[in-house]
CSV table of C-alpha atoms in Angstrom, one decimal:
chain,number,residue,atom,x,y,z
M,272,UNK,CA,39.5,108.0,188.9
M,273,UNK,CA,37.7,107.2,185.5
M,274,UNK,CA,35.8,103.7,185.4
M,275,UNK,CA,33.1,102.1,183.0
M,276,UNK,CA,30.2,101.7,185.0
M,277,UNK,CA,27.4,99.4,184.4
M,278,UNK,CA,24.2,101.5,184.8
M,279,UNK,CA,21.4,98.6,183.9
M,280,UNK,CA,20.7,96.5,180.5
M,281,UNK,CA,22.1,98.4,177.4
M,282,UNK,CA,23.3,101.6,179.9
M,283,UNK,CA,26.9,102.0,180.5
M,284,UNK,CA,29.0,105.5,181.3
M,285,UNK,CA,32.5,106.4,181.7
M,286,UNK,CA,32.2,108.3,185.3
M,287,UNK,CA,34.6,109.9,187.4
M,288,UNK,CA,34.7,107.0,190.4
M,289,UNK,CA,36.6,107.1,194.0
M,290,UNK,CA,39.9,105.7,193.8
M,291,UNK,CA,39.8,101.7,195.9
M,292,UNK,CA,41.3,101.5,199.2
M,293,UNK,CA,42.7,98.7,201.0
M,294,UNK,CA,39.2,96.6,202.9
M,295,UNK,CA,40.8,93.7,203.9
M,296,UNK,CA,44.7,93.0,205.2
M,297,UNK,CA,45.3,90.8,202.3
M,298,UNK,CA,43.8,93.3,199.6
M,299,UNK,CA,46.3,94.9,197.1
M,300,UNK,CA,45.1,98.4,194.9
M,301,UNK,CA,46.4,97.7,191.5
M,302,UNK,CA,46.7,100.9,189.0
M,303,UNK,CA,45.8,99.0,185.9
M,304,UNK,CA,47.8,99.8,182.7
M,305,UNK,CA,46.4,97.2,180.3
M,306,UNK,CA,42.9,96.1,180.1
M,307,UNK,CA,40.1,94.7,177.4
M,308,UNK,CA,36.8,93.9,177.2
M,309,UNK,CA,35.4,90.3,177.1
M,310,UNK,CA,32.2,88.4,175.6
M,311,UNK,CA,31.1,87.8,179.1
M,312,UNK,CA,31.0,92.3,179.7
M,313,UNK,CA,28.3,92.2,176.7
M,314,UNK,CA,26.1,89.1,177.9
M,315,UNK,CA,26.2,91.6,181.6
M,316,UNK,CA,25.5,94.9,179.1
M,317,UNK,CA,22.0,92.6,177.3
M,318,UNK,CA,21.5,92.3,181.0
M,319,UNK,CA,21.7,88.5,180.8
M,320,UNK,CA,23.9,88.6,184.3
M,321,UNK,CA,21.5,89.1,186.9
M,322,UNK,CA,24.8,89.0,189.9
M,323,UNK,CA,25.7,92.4,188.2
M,324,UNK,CA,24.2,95.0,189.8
M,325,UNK,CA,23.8,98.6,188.4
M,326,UNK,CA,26.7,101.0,189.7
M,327,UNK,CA,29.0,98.1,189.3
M,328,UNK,CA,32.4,98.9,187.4
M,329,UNK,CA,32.6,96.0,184.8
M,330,UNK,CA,35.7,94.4,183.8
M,331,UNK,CA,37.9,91.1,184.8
M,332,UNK,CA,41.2,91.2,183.3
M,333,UNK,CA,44.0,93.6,183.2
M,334,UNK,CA,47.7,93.8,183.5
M,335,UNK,CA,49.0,96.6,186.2
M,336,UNK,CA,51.4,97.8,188.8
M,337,UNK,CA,51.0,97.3,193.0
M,338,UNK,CA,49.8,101.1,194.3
M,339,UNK,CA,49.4,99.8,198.2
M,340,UNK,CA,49.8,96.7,199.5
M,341,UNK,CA,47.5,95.1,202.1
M,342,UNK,CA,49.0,93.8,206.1
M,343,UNK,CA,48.8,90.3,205.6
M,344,UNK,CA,50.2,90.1,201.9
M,345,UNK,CA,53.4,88.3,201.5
M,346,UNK,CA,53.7,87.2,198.0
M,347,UNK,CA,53.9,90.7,196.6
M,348,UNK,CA,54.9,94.6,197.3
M,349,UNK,CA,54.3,98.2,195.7
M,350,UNK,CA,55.6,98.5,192.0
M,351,UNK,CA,55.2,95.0,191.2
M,352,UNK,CA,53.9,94.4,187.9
M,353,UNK,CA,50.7,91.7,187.6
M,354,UNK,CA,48.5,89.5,185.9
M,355,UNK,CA,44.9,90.2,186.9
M,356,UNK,CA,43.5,86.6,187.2
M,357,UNK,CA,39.5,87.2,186.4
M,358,UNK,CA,38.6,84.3,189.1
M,359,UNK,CA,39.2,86.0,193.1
M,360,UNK,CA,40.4,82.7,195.2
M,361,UNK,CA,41.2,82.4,198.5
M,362,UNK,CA,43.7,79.5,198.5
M,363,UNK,CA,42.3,77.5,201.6
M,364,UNK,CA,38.9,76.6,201.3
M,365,UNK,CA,37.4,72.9,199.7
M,366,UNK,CA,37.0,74.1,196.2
M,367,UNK,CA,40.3,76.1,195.7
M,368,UNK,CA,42.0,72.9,197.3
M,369,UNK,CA,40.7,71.1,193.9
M,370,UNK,CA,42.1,73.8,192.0
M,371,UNK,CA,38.0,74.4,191.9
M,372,UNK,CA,39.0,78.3,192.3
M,373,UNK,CA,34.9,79.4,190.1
M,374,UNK,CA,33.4,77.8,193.1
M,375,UNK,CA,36.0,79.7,195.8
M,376,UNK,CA,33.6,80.0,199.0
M,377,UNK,CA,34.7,83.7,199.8
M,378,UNK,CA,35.8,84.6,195.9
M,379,UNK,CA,34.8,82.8,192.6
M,380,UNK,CA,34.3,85.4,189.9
M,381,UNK,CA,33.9,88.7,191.8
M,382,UNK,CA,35.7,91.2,189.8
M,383,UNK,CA,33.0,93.5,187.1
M,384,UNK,CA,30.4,91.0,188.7
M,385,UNK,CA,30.0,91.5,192.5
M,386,UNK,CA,32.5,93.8,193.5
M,387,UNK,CA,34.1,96.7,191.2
M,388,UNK,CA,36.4,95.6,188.4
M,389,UNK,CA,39.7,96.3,186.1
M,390,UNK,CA,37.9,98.9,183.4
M,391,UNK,CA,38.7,101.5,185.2
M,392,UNK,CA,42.1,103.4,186.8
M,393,UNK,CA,42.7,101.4,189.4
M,394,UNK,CA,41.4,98.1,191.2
M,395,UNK,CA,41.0,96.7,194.7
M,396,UNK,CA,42.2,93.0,194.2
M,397,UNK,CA,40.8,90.9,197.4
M,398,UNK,CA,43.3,88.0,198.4
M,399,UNK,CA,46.1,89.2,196.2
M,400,UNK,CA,48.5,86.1,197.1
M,401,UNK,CA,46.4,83.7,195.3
M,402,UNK,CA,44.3,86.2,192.7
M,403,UNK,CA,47.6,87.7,191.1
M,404,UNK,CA,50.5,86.1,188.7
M,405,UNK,CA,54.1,88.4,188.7
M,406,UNK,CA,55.1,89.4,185.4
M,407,UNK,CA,58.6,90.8,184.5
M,408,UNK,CA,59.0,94.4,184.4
M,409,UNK,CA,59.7,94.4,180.6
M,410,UNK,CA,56.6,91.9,179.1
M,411,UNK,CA,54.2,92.6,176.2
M,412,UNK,CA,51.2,93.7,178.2
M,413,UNK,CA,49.0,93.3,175.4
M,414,UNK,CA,49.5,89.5,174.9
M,415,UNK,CA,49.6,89.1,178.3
M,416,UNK,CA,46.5,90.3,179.2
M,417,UNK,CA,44.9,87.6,176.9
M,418,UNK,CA,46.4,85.6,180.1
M,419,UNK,CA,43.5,86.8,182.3
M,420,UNK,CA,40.6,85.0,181.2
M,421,UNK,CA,40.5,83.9,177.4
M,422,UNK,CA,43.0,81.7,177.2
M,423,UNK,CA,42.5,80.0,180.6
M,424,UNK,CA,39.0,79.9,179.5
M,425,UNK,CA,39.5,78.2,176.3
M,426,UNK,CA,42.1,75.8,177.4
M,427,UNK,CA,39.9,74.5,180.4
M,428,UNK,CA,36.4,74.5,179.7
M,429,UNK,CA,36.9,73.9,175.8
M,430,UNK,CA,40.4,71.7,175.9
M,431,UNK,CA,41.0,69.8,178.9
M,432,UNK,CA,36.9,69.6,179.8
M,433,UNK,CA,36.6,68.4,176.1
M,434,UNK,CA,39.2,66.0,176.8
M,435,UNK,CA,40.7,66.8,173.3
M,436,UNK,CA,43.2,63.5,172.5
M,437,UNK,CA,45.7,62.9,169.7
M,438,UNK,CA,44.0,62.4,166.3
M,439,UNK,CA,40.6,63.5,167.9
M,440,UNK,CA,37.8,65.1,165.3
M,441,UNK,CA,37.0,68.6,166.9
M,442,UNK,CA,34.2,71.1,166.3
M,443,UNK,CA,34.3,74.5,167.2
M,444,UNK,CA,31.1,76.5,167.4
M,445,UNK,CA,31.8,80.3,167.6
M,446,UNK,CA,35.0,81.7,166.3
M,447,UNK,CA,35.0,84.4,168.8
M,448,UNK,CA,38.0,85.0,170.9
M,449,UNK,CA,36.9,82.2,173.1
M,450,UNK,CA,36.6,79.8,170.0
M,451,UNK,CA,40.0,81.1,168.9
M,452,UNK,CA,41.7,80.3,172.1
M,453,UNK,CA,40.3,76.9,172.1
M,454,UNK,CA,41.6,76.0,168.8
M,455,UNK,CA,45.4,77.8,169.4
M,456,UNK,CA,45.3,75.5,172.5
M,457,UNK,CA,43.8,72.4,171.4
M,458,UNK,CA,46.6,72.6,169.4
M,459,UNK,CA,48.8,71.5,172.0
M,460,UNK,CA,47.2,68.0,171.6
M,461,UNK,CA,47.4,67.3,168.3
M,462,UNK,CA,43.9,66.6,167.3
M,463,UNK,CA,43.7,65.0,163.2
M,464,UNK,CA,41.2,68.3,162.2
M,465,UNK,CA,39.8,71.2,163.9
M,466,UNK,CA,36.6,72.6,161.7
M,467,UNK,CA,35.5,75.9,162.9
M,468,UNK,CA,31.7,77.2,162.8
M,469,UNK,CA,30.8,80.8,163.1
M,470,UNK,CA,28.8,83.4,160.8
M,471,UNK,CA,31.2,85.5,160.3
M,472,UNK,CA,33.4,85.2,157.3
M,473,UNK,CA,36.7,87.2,158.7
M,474,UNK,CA,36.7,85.4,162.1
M,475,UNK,CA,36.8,82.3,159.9
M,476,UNK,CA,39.6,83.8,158.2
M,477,UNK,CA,41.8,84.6,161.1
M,478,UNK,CA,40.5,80.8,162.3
M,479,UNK,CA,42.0,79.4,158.8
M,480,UNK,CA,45.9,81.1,160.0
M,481,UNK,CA,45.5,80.3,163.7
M,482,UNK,CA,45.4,76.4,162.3
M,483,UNK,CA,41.6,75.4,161.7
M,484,UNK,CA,41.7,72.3,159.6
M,485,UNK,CA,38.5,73.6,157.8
M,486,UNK,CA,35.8,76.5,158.2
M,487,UNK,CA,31.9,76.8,157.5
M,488,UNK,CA,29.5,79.6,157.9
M,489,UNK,CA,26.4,78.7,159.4
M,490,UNK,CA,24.5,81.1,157.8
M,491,UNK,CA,22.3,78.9,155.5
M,492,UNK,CA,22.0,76.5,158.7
M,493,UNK,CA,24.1,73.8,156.9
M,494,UNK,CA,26.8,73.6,159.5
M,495,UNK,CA,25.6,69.6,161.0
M,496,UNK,CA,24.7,68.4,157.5
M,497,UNK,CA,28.3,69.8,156.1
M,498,UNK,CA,30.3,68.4,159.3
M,499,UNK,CA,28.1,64.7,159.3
M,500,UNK,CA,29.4,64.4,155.5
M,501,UNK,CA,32.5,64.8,156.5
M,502,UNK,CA,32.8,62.7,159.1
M,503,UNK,CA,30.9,59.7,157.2
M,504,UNK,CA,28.0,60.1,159.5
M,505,UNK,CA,29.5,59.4,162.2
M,506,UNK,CA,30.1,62.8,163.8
M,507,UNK,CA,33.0,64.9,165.9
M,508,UNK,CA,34.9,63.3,168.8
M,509,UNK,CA,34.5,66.3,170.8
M,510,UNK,CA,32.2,69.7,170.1
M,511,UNK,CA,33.4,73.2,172.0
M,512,UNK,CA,30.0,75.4,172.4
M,513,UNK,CA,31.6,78.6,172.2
M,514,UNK,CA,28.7,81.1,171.7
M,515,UNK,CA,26.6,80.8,174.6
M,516,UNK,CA,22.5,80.1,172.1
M,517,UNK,CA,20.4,77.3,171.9
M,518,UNK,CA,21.4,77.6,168.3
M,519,UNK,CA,24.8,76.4,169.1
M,520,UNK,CA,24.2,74.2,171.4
M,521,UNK,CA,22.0,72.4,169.4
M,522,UNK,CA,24.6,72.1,166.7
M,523,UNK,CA,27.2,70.2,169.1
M,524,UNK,CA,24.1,68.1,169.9
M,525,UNK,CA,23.5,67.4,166.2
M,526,UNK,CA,27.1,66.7,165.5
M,527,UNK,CA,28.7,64.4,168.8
M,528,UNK,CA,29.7,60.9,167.8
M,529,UNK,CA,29.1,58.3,170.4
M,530,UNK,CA,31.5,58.3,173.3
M,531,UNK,CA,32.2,62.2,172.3
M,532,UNK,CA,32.3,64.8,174.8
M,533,UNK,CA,29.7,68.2,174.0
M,534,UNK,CA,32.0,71.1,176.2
M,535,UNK,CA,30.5,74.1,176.8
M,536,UNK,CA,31.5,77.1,177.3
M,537,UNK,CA,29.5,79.9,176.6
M,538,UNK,CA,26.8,82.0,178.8
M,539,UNK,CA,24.0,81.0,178.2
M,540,UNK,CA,21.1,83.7,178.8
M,541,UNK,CA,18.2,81.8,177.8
M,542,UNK,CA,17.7,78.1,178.5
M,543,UNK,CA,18.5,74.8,176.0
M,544,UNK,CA,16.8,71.9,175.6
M,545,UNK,CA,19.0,68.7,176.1
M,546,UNK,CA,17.8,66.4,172.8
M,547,UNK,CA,18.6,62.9,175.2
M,548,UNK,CA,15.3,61.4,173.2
M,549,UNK,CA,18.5,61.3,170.8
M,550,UNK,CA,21.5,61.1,173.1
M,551,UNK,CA,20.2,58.9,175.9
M,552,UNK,CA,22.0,56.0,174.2
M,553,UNK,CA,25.4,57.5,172.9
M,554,UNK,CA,27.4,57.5,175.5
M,555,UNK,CA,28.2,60.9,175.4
M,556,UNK,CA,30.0,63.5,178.1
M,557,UNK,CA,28.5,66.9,178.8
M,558,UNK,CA,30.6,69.5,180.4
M,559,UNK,CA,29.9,72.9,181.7
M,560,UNK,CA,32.4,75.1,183.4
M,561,UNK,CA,33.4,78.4,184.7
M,562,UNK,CA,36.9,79.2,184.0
M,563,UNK,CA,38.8,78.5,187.2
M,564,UNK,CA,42.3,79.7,186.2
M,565,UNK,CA,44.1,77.4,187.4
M,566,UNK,CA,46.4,76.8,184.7
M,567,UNK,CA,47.4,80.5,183.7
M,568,UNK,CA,51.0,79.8,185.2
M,569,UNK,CA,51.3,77.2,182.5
M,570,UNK,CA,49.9,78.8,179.6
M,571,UNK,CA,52.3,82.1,180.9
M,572,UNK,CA,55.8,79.4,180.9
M,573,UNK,CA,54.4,78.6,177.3
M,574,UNK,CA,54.0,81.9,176.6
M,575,UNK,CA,57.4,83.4,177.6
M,576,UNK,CA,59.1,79.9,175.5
M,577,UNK,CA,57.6,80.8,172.5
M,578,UNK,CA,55.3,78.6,171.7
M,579,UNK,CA,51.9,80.3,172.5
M,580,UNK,CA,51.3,83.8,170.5
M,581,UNK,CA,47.9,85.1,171.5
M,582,UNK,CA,48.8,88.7,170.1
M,583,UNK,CA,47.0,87.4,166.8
M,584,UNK,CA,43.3,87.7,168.7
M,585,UNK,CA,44.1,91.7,169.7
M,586,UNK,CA,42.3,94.2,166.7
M,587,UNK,CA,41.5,97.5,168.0
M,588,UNK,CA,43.5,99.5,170.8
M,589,UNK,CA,42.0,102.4,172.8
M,590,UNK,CA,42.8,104.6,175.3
M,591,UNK,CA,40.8,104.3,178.9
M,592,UNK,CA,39.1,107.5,177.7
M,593,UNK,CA,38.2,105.8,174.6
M,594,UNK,CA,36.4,102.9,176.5
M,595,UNK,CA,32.4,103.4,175.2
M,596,UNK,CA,34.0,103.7,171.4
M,597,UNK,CA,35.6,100.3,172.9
M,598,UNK,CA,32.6,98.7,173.6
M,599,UNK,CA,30.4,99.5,170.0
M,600,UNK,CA,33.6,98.4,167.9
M,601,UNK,CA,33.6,95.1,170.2
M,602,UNK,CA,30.0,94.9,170.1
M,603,UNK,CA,29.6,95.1,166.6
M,604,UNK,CA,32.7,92.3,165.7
M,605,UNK,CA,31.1,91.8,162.2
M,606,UNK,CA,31.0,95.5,161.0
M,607,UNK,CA,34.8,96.2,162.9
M,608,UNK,CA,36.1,93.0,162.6
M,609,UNK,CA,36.7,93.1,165.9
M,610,UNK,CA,38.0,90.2,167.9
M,611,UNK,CA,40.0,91.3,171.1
M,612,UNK,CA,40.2,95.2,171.9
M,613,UNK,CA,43.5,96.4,174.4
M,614,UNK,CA,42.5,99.2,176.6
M,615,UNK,CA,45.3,101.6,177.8
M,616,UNK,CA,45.3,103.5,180.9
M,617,UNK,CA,48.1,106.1,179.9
């Protein structure tokens, strides 16, 4: 089968792979139709992911059909069509009994990490029960597969860590897909504005008609003394880190009101210094997560009522084939204007 393999920082190949089999009785093989590439796959390509191990195939999201079945599977059976969820969980241990399914003892985030992943033909799914969501046979795959990780991702670790309330100031650093899926979903709560922060002029754009209240770019460094004048000094309820650099960070640092909540959610490659000669006394919240999935059958009953359209983040479709041209349009978002690429496997 053809897979994107991870070959060390800045090296990755399209190779011809062998085709997963069934390790473990509640393993399913998944023949992956729909896939895409996420911000996490280029902080692994810089090399930043030290888990990742060269040979590895990278990816952890994809929508596909069941291609055999494991012995001790129940929930599912050949043909089925699934959601991929990017976090592997085995259902029965202390963290995925607290919905903690990042921390699962025998599964966590596995897939394009420490065992093979979705960019690629096929996939070997470990405890398929509680790692995959049905779909109906007719569903737009390419929305769907925002379902994997990016809009869990920006719902938990921005939203509901954030602890985004009703009439809530919110700031948004990054205007990436992970920013964007923070602000469609913060939406949900109602907060009085949502500014956005990037560098990039079109994501700001595509911010603006996804419901951002107001948009700066950062690229004079003005962002904190724009957002304190707005906020008479006093600073955003709550402040999303969606980049994953000290620069961000250091903005929601600059920005938090007292009693906010600083929730970050990017990877961080190189370390931050935590300003608490300032914040010691501000009574603020600090959050950091990995996305634990837990709420992608929500987000999917949202979905399929209408009220959640994450087709707007998708730019760029490719074939499987395709997948290195993939990776320099996503790569270079700026230049492409490139937000989320769908990957076909035809």
């Amino acid at each position: 089968m053809k897979a994107l393999v991870y070959q060390g920082p800045n090296k990755i190949c399209l190779e011809d792979k062998p085709k997963p089999k069934i390790e473990n009785p509640t393993d399913c093989v998944i023949r992956i139709s729909t896939t895409t590439i996420c911000g996490t796959d280029l902080h692994i390509l810089k090399g930043d992911v030290s888990t990742v191990e060269s040979g590895r195939i990278l990816g952890h999201e994809g929508v596909g059909v069941i291609d055999v079945v494991g012995n001790a599977v129940s929930n599912f059976r050949i043909n089925d069509k699934v959601l991929i969820s990017c976090i592997t969980s085995c259902g029965k241990c202390h963290f995925c009994k607290n919905k903690m399914y990042s921390h699962c003892e025998v599964g966590g985030w596995l897939l394009g990490n420490k065992i093979d992943g979705t960019q690629a033909e096929y996939v070997r799914i470990p405890y398929a029960d509680t790692s995959l969501h049905p779909l109906p046979v007719r569903v737009d795959e390419e929305a769907v597969v925002m379902f994997s990780d990016v809009l869990p991702t920006g719902f938990e670790t921005g939203v509901l860590k954030g602890q985004i309330n009703l009439g809530d100031t919110v700031a948004i650093i990054g205007a990436g897909p992970i920013g964007l899926a923070t602000l469609l979903t913060a939406q949900f709560y109602s907060p009085a504005e949502i500014i956005m922060v990037d560098l990039d002029d079109y994501r700001l754009e595509v911010a603006k008609r996804l419901g951002a209240s107001k948009i700066i770019n950062d690229r004079d460094n003005g962002a904190v003394k724009s957002i304190l004048q707005m906020t008479n000094q006093k600073g955003v309820d709550v402040a999303v880190e969606a980049v994953g650099t000290p620069e961000a960070f250091n903005t929601c640092q600059a920005i938090i009101a007292p009693g906010g909540h600083i929730a970050n959610i990017g990877v961080h490659g190189k370390s931050v210094s935590l300003h608490l000669e300032k914040l010691w006394n501000k009574n603020i919240t600090l959050t950091t997560a990995l996305v634990d999935t837990f709420t992608i059958p929500t987000l999917l009953k949202i979905f399929v009522n209408g009220k959640l359209n994450p087709s707007h983040l998708i730019t760029h479709h490719f074939d499987l084939n395709e997948i290195l041209k993939a990776y320099e349009v996503f790569g270079d978002s700026a230049g492409q204007h490139s937000l989320k690429v769908i990957i076909k496997n035809k």
